[in-house]
PDB file of C-alpha atoms in Angstrom:
ATOM      1  CA  MET A1302      74.866 183.552 -45.827  1.00  0.00           C
ATOM      2  CA  THR A1303      71.320 184.456 -45.549  1.00  0.00           C
ATOM      3  CA  GLN A1304      68.575 182.817 -45.804  1.00  0.00           C
ATOM      4  CA  THR A1305      67.546 184.084 -48.624  1.00  0.00           C
ATOM      5  CA  ILE A1306      70.252 183.236 -50.562  1.00  0.00           C
ATOM      6  CA  VAL A1307      70.959 179.921 -49.458  1.00  0.00           C
ATOM      7  CA  ALA A1308      67.361 179.634 -50.229  1.00  0.00           C
ATOM      8  CA  LEU A1309      68.065 180.720 -53.650  1.00  0.00           C
ATOM      9  CA  PHE A1310      71.028 177.469 -53.394  1.00  0.00           C
ATOM     10  CA  VAL A1311      69.169 175.144 -53.041  1.00  0.00           C
ATOM     11  CA  ALA A1312      66.540 176.921 -56.111  1.00  0.00           C
ATOM     12  CA  THR A1313      69.158 177.255 -58.540  1.00  0.00           C
ATOM     13  CA  ILE A1314      70.049 173.243 -57.719  1.00  0.00           C
ATOM     14  CA  LEU A1315      67.112 171.491 -57.565  1.00  0.00           C
ATOM     15  CA  LEU A1316      66.403 173.064 -61.187  1.00  0.00           C
ATOM     16  CA  ASP A1317      69.517 172.678 -62.651  1.00  0.00           C
ATOM     17  CA  VAL A1318      68.518 168.493 -61.450  1.00  0.00           C
ATOM     18  CA  ALA A1319      65.070 169.303 -62.364  1.00  0.00           C
ATOM     19  CA  GLY A1320      66.278 169.917 -65.870  1.00  0.00           C
ATOM     20  CA  GLN A1321      68.195 167.710 -66.524  1.00  0.00           C
ATOM     21  CA  THR A1322      66.308 164.703 -65.589  1.00  0.00           C
ATOM     22  CA  ALA A1323      63.947 166.604 -68.089  1.00  0.00           C
ATOM     23  CA  PHE A1324      66.334 166.457 -70.426  1.00  0.00           C
ATOM     24  CA  LYS A1325      66.597 163.174 -70.214  1.00  0.00           C
ATOM     25  CA  LEU A1326      63.171 161.386 -69.636  1.00  0.00           C
ATOM     26  CA  GLY A1327      62.111 163.547 -72.907  1.00  0.00           C
ATOM     27  CA  LEU A1328      64.568 162.224 -74.922  1.00  0.00           C
ATOM     28  CA  SER A1329      64.807 158.755 -73.925  1.00  0.00           C
ATOM     29  CA  SER A1330      60.787 158.004 -73.746  1.00  0.00           C
ATOM     30  CA  HIS A1331      60.516 158.950 -77.934  1.00  0.00           C
ATOM     31  CA  GLU A1332      61.683 158.268 -81.309  1.00  0.00           C
ATOM     32  CA  GLY A1333      62.781 160.268 -84.417  1.00  0.00           C
ATOM     33  CA  ALA A1334      65.562 162.598 -84.971  1.00  0.00           C
ATOM     34  CA  LEU A1335      67.263 164.416 -82.103  1.00  0.00           C
ATOM     35  CA  TRP A1336      65.674 167.287 -82.872  1.00  0.00           C
ATOM     36  CA  ARG A1337      62.508 166.265 -83.267  1.00  0.00           C
ATOM     37  CA  ARG A1338      62.919 165.170 -79.843  1.00  0.00           C
ATOM     38  CA  VAL A1339      63.822 167.739 -78.799  1.00  0.00           C
ATOM     39  CA  LEU A1340      60.998 169.963 -79.881  1.00  0.00           C
ATOM     40  CA  THR A1341      57.818 168.237 -79.858  1.00  0.00           C
ATOM     41  CA  SER A1342      58.739 166.225 -76.287  1.00  0.00           C
ATOM     42  CA  PRO A1343      56.625 168.561 -73.397  1.00  0.00           C
ATOM     43  CA  MET A1344      59.784 167.457 -71.355  1.00  0.00           C
ATOM     44  CA  THR A1345      61.588 168.196 -73.110  1.00  0.00           C
ATOM     45  CA  LEU A1346      60.171 171.435 -73.157  1.00  0.00           C
ATOM     46  CA  ALA A1347      60.072 171.983 -69.535  1.00  0.00           C
ATOM     47  CA  GLY A1348      63.785 171.067 -68.865  1.00  0.00           C
ATOM     48  CA  VAL A1349      64.328 174.241 -70.550  1.00  0.00           C
ATOM     49  CA  ALA A1350      61.825 175.508 -68.468  1.00  0.00           C
ATOM     50  CA  ALA A1351      63.761 175.093 -65.362  1.00  0.00           C
ATOM     51  CA  TYR A1352      67.404 176.208 -66.574  1.00  0.00           C
ATOM     52  CA  ALA A1353      65.521 179.685 -67.593  1.00  0.00           C
ATOM     53  CA  LEU A1354      64.057 179.212 -64.183  1.00  0.00           C
ATOM     54  CA  GLU A1355      67.783 178.721 -63.053  1.00  0.00           C
ATOM     55  CA  ILE A1356      69.313 181.736 -65.161  1.00  0.00           C
ATOM     56  CA  LEU A1357      67.565 183.918 -64.073  1.00  0.00           C
ATOM     57  CA  LEU A1358      67.898 182.633 -59.945  1.00  0.00           C
ATOM     58  CA  TRP A1359      71.553 182.243 -60.833  1.00  0.00           C
ATOM     59  CA  LEU A1360      71.572 185.612 -61.676  1.00  0.00           C
ATOM     60  CA  ALA A1361      70.306 187.259 -58.261  1.00  0.00           C
ATOM     61  CA  VAL A1362      72.591 184.177 -56.546  1.00  0.00           C
ATOM     62  CA  LEU A1363      75.849 186.163 -58.179  1.00  0.00           C
ATOM     63  CA  SER A1364      75.273 188.973 -57.127  1.00  0.00           C
ATOM     64  CA  ALA A1365      75.253 187.982 -54.151  1.00  0.00           C
ATOM     65  CA  ALA A1366      77.474 185.485 -52.492  1.00  0.00           C
ATOM     66  CA  PRO A1367      81.374 186.002 -53.559  1.00  0.00           C
ATOM     67  CA  LEU A1368      81.914 183.540 -57.393  1.00  0.00           C
ATOM     68  CA  SER A1369      84.353 182.265 -55.871  1.00  0.00           C
ATOM     69  CA  VAL A1370      81.705 179.965 -53.349  1.00  0.00           C
ATOM     70  CA  ALA A1371      78.892 180.061 -55.878  1.00  0.00           C
ATOM     71  CA  PHE A1372      80.540 178.177 -58.316  1.00  0.00           C
ATOM     72  CA  PRO A1373      81.549 175.766 -55.956  1.00  0.00           C
ATOM     73  CA  VAL A1374      78.073 175.481 -53.757  1.00  0.00           C
ATOM     74  CA  ALA A1375      76.673 174.537 -57.490  1.00  0.00           C
ATOM     75  CA  ALA A1376      78.967 171.575 -57.633  1.00  0.00           C
ATOM     76  CA  LEU A1377      76.039 170.125 -55.559  1.00  0.00           C
ATOM     77  CA  ALA A1378      73.703 169.940 -58.952  1.00  0.00           C
ATOM     78  CA  TYR A1379      76.347 166.501 -60.160  1.00  0.00           C
ATOM     79  CA  CYS A1380      75.349 164.763 -56.587  1.00  0.00           C
ATOM     80  CA  GLY A1381      71.880 165.418 -57.217  1.00  0.00           C
ATOM     81  CA  VAL A1382      72.123 163.992 -60.531  1.00  0.00           C
ATOM     82  CA  LEU A1383      73.354 161.256 -58.729  1.00  0.00           C
ATOM     83  CA  LEU A1384      71.298 160.864 -56.607  1.00  0.00           C
ATOM     84  CA  THR A1385      67.562 161.430 -59.031  1.00  0.00           C
ATOM     85  CA  GLY A1386      69.771 159.308 -61.894  1.00  0.00           C
ATOM     86  CA  ARG A1387      69.981 156.553 -59.398  1.00  0.00           C
ATOM     87  CA  PHE A1388      66.377 156.644 -57.182  1.00  0.00           C
ATOM     88  CA  VAL A1389      64.255 158.108 -60.234  1.00  0.00           C
ATOM     89  CA  LEU A1390      65.288 156.524 -63.521  1.00  0.00           C
ATOM     90  CA  GLY A1391      67.157 154.142 -61.871  1.00  0.00           C
ATOM     91  CA  GLU A1392      71.037 153.950 -63.091  1.00  0.00           C
ATOM     92  CA  ARG A1393      73.492 151.696 -61.497  1.00  0.00           C
ATOM     93  CA  VAL A1394      75.646 153.572 -59.756  1.00  0.00           C
ATOM     94  CA  SER A1395      79.319 152.321 -58.523  1.00  0.00           C
ATOM     95  CA  ALA A1396      80.826 152.767 -55.591  1.00  0.00           C
ATOM     96  CA  ARG A1397      83.016 154.841 -57.286  1.00  0.00           C
ATOM     97  CA  ARG A1398      81.155 157.472 -58.067  1.00  0.00           C
ATOM     98  CA  TRP A1399      78.769 157.362 -54.450  1.00  0.00           C
ATOM     99  CA  LEU A1400      82.611 158.250 -53.464  1.00  0.00           C
ATOM    100  CA  GLY A1401      83.194 161.290 -56.021  1.00  0.00           C
ATOM    101  CA  ALA A1402      79.748 162.654 -55.087  1.00  0.00           C
ATOM    102  CA  SER A1403      81.179 162.318 -51.409  1.00  0.00           C
ATOM    103  CA  ILE A1404      84.298 163.701 -51.965  1.00  0.00           C
ATOM    104  CA  ILE A1405      81.926 166.637 -54.304  1.00  0.00           C
ATOM    105  CA  THR A1406      80.154 167.703 -51.138  1.00  0.00           C
ATOM    106  CA  LEU A1407      83.035 167.723 -48.501  1.00  0.00           C
ATOM    107  CA  GLY A1408      84.734 169.970 -50.711  1.00  0.00           C
ATOM    108  CA  VAL A1409      80.873 172.007 -51.126  1.00  0.00           C
ATOM    109  CA  ALA A1410      80.488 172.277 -47.123  1.00  0.00           C
ATOM    110  CA  LEU A1411      85.328 173.335 -47.025  1.00  0.00           C
ATOM    111  CA  VAL A1412      84.254 176.455 -48.740  1.00  0.00           C
ATOM    112  CA  CYS A1413      80.903 177.633 -47.341  1.00  0.00           C
ATOM    113  CA  ILE A1414      82.503 176.770 -43.624  1.00  0.00           C
ATOM    114  CA  SER A1415      85.940 179.061 -45.467  1.00  0.00           C
ATOM    115  CA  ALA A1416      83.342 180.874 -46.391  1.00  0.00           C
ATOM    116  CA  ALA A1417      81.534 181.640 -43.433  1.00  0.00           C
TER     117      ALA A1417
END
């Protein structure tokens, strides 16, 4: 993989994690109906913007990398969300979830090694 593709992968994963985190923060910080929280929370709208940019970068990834590699690498966003949940949002993360994230990371590493 070229440095450009790796940078695109990293950017899409970070934008996915940022979007999910913004959604959680935006929906947790307001009271009222869900639709109102979605439409009036700056954090929720920031999450939508992160997702919109992610889609554009993801299309660039798909134009340059095989889907059978790209989609498994995108699973690293699950690991990023787990880390953000723990260290940014203060959520409790069980040993099983840490183990699951480790297995995902190992699987992505195997996919990337086999693609090289």
